[in-house]
Amino acid sequence: MKIGKKLTFDLFDFFSISSIQLMKSAPAEYPPVPVTLEGEYVIVQPMLAEHLADLCDAAKDGELWKLWYTLVPSPETMEAWIQKAFKEQADKTCLPFVIYSKAHQKIVGTTRFLRIEKTVHRLEIGSTWYAKSVQRTVINTECKHLLLTHAFENLKCIAVEFRTHRMNTASRAAIERLGAQLDGIFRNHYVMPNGTMRDTAVYSILDTEWPAVKSGLEYKLGK
């Protein structure tokens, strides 16, 4: 019994020390600051107030706000949605981006880092939506590759999370194609704008899983 207790203590101590060393070796820019990430197909750039019209146009492509299982703002609520993102950015809990397609030469969607932990290097990639005409294309694959590379290799995150409505099968399939693992379902998580209850599917990728996920993404991108 003494050996078992000592082993448990030593393992706990080891992981505690490892976590402390990780925090000490982390880059000075954590929490993340505005940055532009450019790939072959997209440019992921910081969201600005002047992106309002472009984001409205992207949302109109497919009338995304009418999908009951999404939280895409309508053109009428887009400005307030952007201002809320800026407030969360000022609080250092969110970093919003717009997604520019080189082929289309316009902004086709948005994404962000959110739920940015202050003491543990963990965050979520979420509030992501694209114009219907570019959904299920290389755009999302490269966007996720850029964001995940920045999160794991520059910000030294230990985990990156993804959340979506349990009934949003397209979103869940896209997350699962990345290689993210399902952590669980938050049942009756919160009330949607239409009054229905949302069950939230929570996924994550760990830093130890990133090399395999990265290889999969680069294979899809032909790298």
C-alpha positions as a Markdown table, in Angstrom:
| # | Residue | x | y | z |
|---|---|---|---|---|
| 1 | Met | 0.0 | 0.0 | 0.0 |
| 2 | Lys | 2.8 | 2.3 | 0.8 |
| 3 | Ile | 4.4 | 1.7 | -2.6 |
| 4 | Gly | 1.0 | 2.4 | -4.3 |
| 5 | Lys | 0.6 | 5.7 | -2.4 |
| 6 | Lys | 4.2 | 6.7 | -3.2 |
| 7 | Leu | 3.7 | 5.9 | -6.9 |
| 8 | Thr | 0.5 | 7.9 | -7.0 |
| 9 | Phe | 2.2 | 10.9 | -5.3 |
| 10 | Asp | 5.2 | 10.7 | -7.6 |
| 11 | Leu | 3.0 | 10.6 | -10.8 |
| 12 | Phe | 1.0 | 13.5 | -9.5 |
| 13 | Asp | 4.1 | 15.4 | -8.7 |
| 14 | Phe | 5.6 | 14.7 | -12.1 |
| 15 | Phe | 2.7 | 16.0 | -14.0 |
| 16 | Ser | 2.4 | 19.0 | -11.8 |
| 17 | Ile | 6.1 | 19.9 | -12.4 |
| 18 | Ser | 5.6 | 19.2 | -16.2 |
| 19 | Ser | 2.7 | 21.7 | -16.3 |
| 20 | Ile | 4.7 | 24.3 | -14.4 |
| 21 | Gln | 7.6 | 23.9 | -16.8 |
| 22 | Leu | 5.2 | 24.2 | -19.8 |
| 23 | Met | 3.8 | 27.5 | -18.5 |
| 24 | Lys | 7.3 | 28.9 | -17.9 |
| 25 | Ser | 8.5 | 27.9 | -21.4 |
| 26 | Ala | 5.4 | 29.3 | -23.1 |
| 27 | Pro | 5.7 | 32.3 | -25.4 |
| 28 | Ala | 5.2 | 35.8 | -24.2 |
| 29 | Glu | 2.4 | 36.5 | -26.6 |
| 30 | Tyr | -0.1 | 34.3 | -24.8 |
| 31 | Pro | -2.9 | 35.0 | -24.5 |
| 32 | Pro | -3.1 | 35.4 | -28.3 |
| 33 | Val | -2.9 | 38.8 | -29.9 |
| 34 | Pro | -4.2 | 39.9 | -33.3 |
| 35 | Val | -2.3 | 38.2 | -36.1 |
| 36 | Thr | -2.7 | 37.6 | -39.8 |
| 37 | Leu | -2.3 | 33.9 | -41.0 |
| 38 | Glu | -1.8 | 33.4 | -44.7 |
| 39 | Gly | -2.0 | 30.1 | -46.7 |
| 40 | Glu | -2.3 | 29.2 | -50.3 |
| 41 | Tyr | -6.0 | 29.6 | -50.5 |
| 42 | Val | -7.1 | 31.9 | -47.6 |
| 43 | Ile | -5.9 | 34.8 | -45.4 |
| 44 | Val | -7.2 | 34.7 | -41.8 |
| 45 | Gln | -7.0 | 38.2 | -40.6 |
| 46 | Pro | -8.2 | 40.2 | -37.6 |
| 47 | Met | -11.8 | 41.3 | -37.7 |
| 48 | Leu | -12.4 | 45.0 | -38.1 |
| 49 | Ala | -15.5 | 47.2 | -37.9 |
| 50 | Glu | -15.2 | 47.9 | -41.7 |
| 51 | His | -15.8 | 44.2 | -42.4 |
| 52 | Leu | -19.5 | 44.6 | -41.5 |
| 53 | Ala | -20.8 | 44.8 | -45.1 |
| 54 | Asp | -18.6 | 41.9 | -46.2 |
| 55 | Leu | -19.8 | 39.7 | -43.4 |
| 56 | Cys | -23.4 | 40.6 | -44.1 |
| 57 | Asp | -22.9 | 39.5 | -47.7 |
| 58 | Ala | -21.3 | 36.2 | -46.6 |
| 59 | Ala | -24.2 | 35.5 | -44.3 |
| 60 | Lys | -26.8 | 36.3 | -47.1 |
| 61 | Asp | -25.2 | 33.5 | -49.2 |
| 62 | Gly | -27.4 | 30.7 | -48.0 |
| 63 | Glu | -29.3 | 32.9 | -45.5 |
| 64 | Leu | -27.3 | 31.2 | -42.7 |
| 65 | Trp | -29.1 | 32.9 | -39.8 |
| 66 | Lys | -32.3 | 31.0 | -40.7 |
| 67 | Leu | -30.8 | 27.6 | -39.9 |
| 68 | Trp | -32.3 | 26.9 | -36.5 |
| 69 | Tyr | -29.3 | 25.0 | -35.2 |
| 70 | Thr | -26.8 | 27.8 | -35.8 |
| 71 | Leu | -26.0 | 31.1 | -34.2 |
| 72 | Val | -25.1 | 33.0 | -37.3 |
| 73 | Pro | -26.2 | 36.7 | -37.0 |
| 74 | Ser | -28.6 | 38.2 | -39.5 |
| 75 | Pro | -27.7 | 41.3 | -41.5 |
| 76 | Glu | -29.8 | 43.3 | -39.0 |
| 77 | Thr | -27.9 | 42.0 | -35.9 |
| 78 | Met | -24.4 | 41.7 | -37.5 |
| 79 | Glu | -23.1 | 45.0 | -36.2 |
| 80 | Ala | -24.1 | 44.2 | -32.6 |
| 81 | Trp | -22.5 | 40.8 | -33.0 |
| 82 | Ile | -19.2 | 42.3 | -34.2 |
| 83 | Gln | -19.2 | 44.8 | -31.3 |
| 84 | Lys | -19.8 | 42.1 | -28.8 |
| 85 | Ala | -16.8 | 40.2 | -30.2 |
| 86 | Phe | -14.7 | 43.4 | -29.8 |
| 87 | Lys | -15.7 | 43.7 | -26.2 |
| 88 | Glu | -14.7 | 40.1 | -25.5 |
| 89 | Gln | -11.4 | 40.8 | -27.3 |
| 90 | Ala | -10.8 | 43.7 | -25.0 |
| 91 | Asp | -11.4 | 41.3 | -22.1 |
| 92 | Lys | -8.8 | 38.9 | -23.6 |
| 93 | Thr | -11.3 | 36.1 | -23.8 |
| 94 | Cys | -11.8 | 36.2 | -27.6 |
| 95 | Leu | -9.9 | 36.9 | -30.7 |
| 96 | Pro | -12.1 | 37.3 | -33.8 |
| 97 | Phe | -11.0 | 36.8 | -37.4 |
| 98 | Val | -12.5 | 37.1 | -40.9 |
| 99 | Ile | -11.6 | 34.6 | -43.6 |
| 100 | Tyr | -10.6 | 36.0 | -47.0 |
| 101 | Ser | -10.7 | 33.7 | -50.0 |
| 102 | Lys | -8.0 | 34.4 | -52.6 |
| 103 | Ala | -9.9 | 32.6 | -55.3 |
| 104 | His | -13.1 | 34.6 | -54.7 |
| 105 | Gln | -11.2 | 37.8 | -53.7 |
| 106 | Lys | -13.6 | 38.5 | -50.9 |
| 107 | Ile | -14.4 | 37.7 | -47.3 |
| 108 | Val | -16.3 | 34.4 | -47.2 |
| 109 | Gly | -16.7 | 33.8 | -43.4 |
| 110 | Thr | -15.4 | 34.3 | -39.9 |
| 111 | Thr | -13.9 | 32.4 | -37.0 |
| 112 | Arg | -12.3 | 33.1 | -33.7 |
| 113 | Phe | -10.3 | 32.0 | -30.8 |
| 114 | Leu | -12.6 | 32.1 | -27.7 |
| 115 | Arg | -12.8 | 30.7 | -24.2 |
| 116 | Ile | -9.2 | 31.7 | -23.9 |
| 117 | Glu | -7.9 | 30.3 | -20.6 |
| 118 | Lys | -5.7 | 32.7 | -18.7 |
| 119 | Thr | -3.8 | 30.2 | -16.5 |
| 120 | Val | -3.7 | 27.1 | -18.7 |
| 121 | His | -2.9 | 27.4 | -22.4 |
| 122 | Arg | -6.2 | 26.1 | -23.7 |
| 123 | Leu | -8.7 | 27.8 | -26.1 |
| 124 | Glu | -11.6 | 27.0 | -28.4 |
| 125 | Ile | -11.8 | 27.6 | -32.2 |
| 126 | Gly | -15.4 | 28.5 | -32.7 |
| 127 | Ser | -18.1 | 31.0 | -33.9 |
| 128 | Thr | -17.1 | 29.7 | -37.3 |
| 129 | Trp | -19.4 | 30.1 | -40.3 |
| 130 | Tyr | -18.9 | 30.4 | -44.1 |
| 131 | Ala | -21.0 | 31.5 | -47.0 |
| 132 | Lys | -22.9 | 28.5 | -48.3 |
| 133 | Ser | -21.0 | 28.6 | -51.7 |
| 134 | Val | -17.7 | 27.8 | -50.0 |
| 135 | Gln | -18.8 | 25.3 | -47.5 |
| 136 | Arg | -17.1 | 21.8 | -47.6 |
| 137 | Thr | -14.2 | 23.2 | -49.7 |
| 138 | Val | -10.5 | 23.5 | -49.1 |
| 139 | Ile | -11.2 | 26.9 | -47.4 |
| 140 | Asn | -12.2 | 25.4 | -44.1 |
| 141 | Thr | -9.4 | 22.8 | -44.2 |
| 142 | Glu | -6.7 | 25.4 | -44.7 |
| 143 | Cys | -8.3 | 27.8 | -42.2 |
| 144 | Lys | -8.2 | 25.1 | -39.5 |
| 145 | His | -4.6 | 24.2 | -40.5 |
| 146 | Leu | -3.5 | 27.8 | -40.0 |
| 147 | Leu | -5.3 | 28.3 | -36.7 |
| 148 | Leu | -4.3 | 25.0 | -35.2 |
| 149 | Thr | -0.6 | 25.5 | -36.2 |
| 150 | His | -0.6 | 28.9 | -34.6 |
| 151 | Ala | -2.3 | 27.6 | -31.5 |
| 152 | Phe | -0.1 | 24.5 | -30.9 |
| 153 | Glu | 3.2 | 25.7 | -32.3 |
| 154 | Asn | 3.3 | 29.4 | -31.5 |
| 155 | Leu | 1.0 | 29.7 | -28.5 |
| 156 | Lys | 2.0 | 26.3 | -27.1 |
| 157 | Cys | -1.6 | 25.3 | -26.3 |
| 158 | Ile | -2.1 | 22.0 | -24.5 |
| 159 | Ala | -5.5 | 21.5 | -26.0 |
| 160 | Val | -7.8 | 23.2 | -28.6 |
| 161 | Glu | -11.6 | 22.7 | -28.2 |
| 162 | Phe | -14.5 | 22.8 | -30.7 |
| 163 | Arg | -18.2 | 23.1 | -29.8 |
| 164 | Thr | -21.3 | 22.8 | -31.9 |
| 165 | His | -25.0 | 22.0 | -31.7 |
| 166 | Arg | -25.5 | 18.2 | -31.3 |
| 167 | Met | -28.0 | 18.3 | -34.2 |
| 168 | Asn | -25.6 | 20.2 | -36.5 |
| 169 | Thr | -24.4 | 17.1 | -38.4 |
| 170 | Ala | -22.5 | 19.1 | -41.0 |
| 171 | Ser | -20.5 | 20.9 | -38.4 |
| 172 | Arg | -19.8 | 17.8 | -36.4 |
| 173 | Ala | -18.7 | 15.9 | -39.5 |
| 174 | Ala | -16.3 | 18.7 | -40.3 |
| 175 | Ile | -14.8 | 18.7 | -36.8 |
| 176 | Glu | -14.5 | 14.9 | -36.8 |
| 177 | Arg | -12.7 | 15.1 | -40.2 |
| 178 | Leu | -10.0 | 17.2 | -38.6 |
| 179 | Gly | -9.3 | 14.3 | -36.2 |
| 180 | Ala | -10.8 | 15.9 | -33.1 |
| 181 | Gln | -12.1 | 13.6 | -30.4 |
| 182 | Leu | -15.6 | 13.8 | -28.9 |
| 183 | Asp | -15.3 | 14.7 | -25.2 |
| 184 | Gly | -19.0 | 14.6 | -24.5 |
| 185 | Ile | -22.4 | 16.3 | -24.8 |
| 186 | Phe | -23.6 | 19.2 | -22.6 |
| 187 | Arg | -27.3 | 18.4 | -22.4 |
| 188 | Asn | -29.7 | 21.4 | -22.2 |
| 189 | His | -26.7 | 23.6 | -22.4 |
| 190 | Tyr | -28.5 | 26.8 | -23.3 |
| 191 | Val | -31.6 | 28.2 | -25.0 |
| 192 | Met | -31.3 | 29.0 | -28.7 |
| 193 | Pro | -32.9 | 32.2 | -30.2 |
| 194 | Asn | -35.9 | 30.2 | -31.4 |
| 195 | Gly | -36.6 | 29.0 | -27.8 |
| 196 | Thr | -35.3 | 25.4 | -28.3 |
| 197 | Met | -32.8 | 23.9 | -25.9 |
| 198 | Arg | -29.3 | 23.2 | -27.3 |
| 199 | Asp | -27.3 | 20.1 | -26.5 |
| 200 | Thr | -23.7 | 21.0 | -27.2 |
| 201 | Ala | -21.2 | 18.5 | -28.6 |
| 202 | Val | -17.7 | 19.2 | -27.3 |
| 203 | Tyr | -14.6 | 18.0 | -29.1 |
| 204 | Ser | -10.9 | 18.6 | -28.6 |
| 205 | Ile | -7.4 | 18.0 | -30.0 |
| 206 | Leu | -4.5 | 17.6 | -27.5 |
| 207 | Asp | -1.0 | 18.8 | -28.1 |
| 208 | Thr | 0.1 | 15.2 | -28.2 |
| 209 | Glu | -2.4 | 14.5 | -30.9 |
| 210 | Trp | -1.4 | 17.5 | -33.0 |
| 211 | Pro | 1.4 | 15.9 | -35.1 |
| 212 | Ala | -1.0 | 13.2 | -36.4 |
| 213 | Val | -3.8 | 15.8 | -37.0 |
| 214 | Lys | -1.4 | 18.1 | -38.8 |
| 215 | Ser | -0.2 | 15.3 | -41.1 |
| 216 | Gly | -3.8 | 14.5 | -42.0 |
| 217 | Leu | -4.6 | 18.2 | -42.8 |
| 218 | Glu | -1.4 | 18.6 | -44.8 |
| 219 | Tyr | -2.3 | 15.4 | -46.8 |
| 220 | Lys | -5.7 | 16.9 | -47.6 |
| 221 | Leu | -4.0 | 20.2 | -48.6 |
| 222 | Gly | -1.5 | 18.3 | -50.9 |
| 223 | Lys | 1.5 | 19.5 | -48.9 |
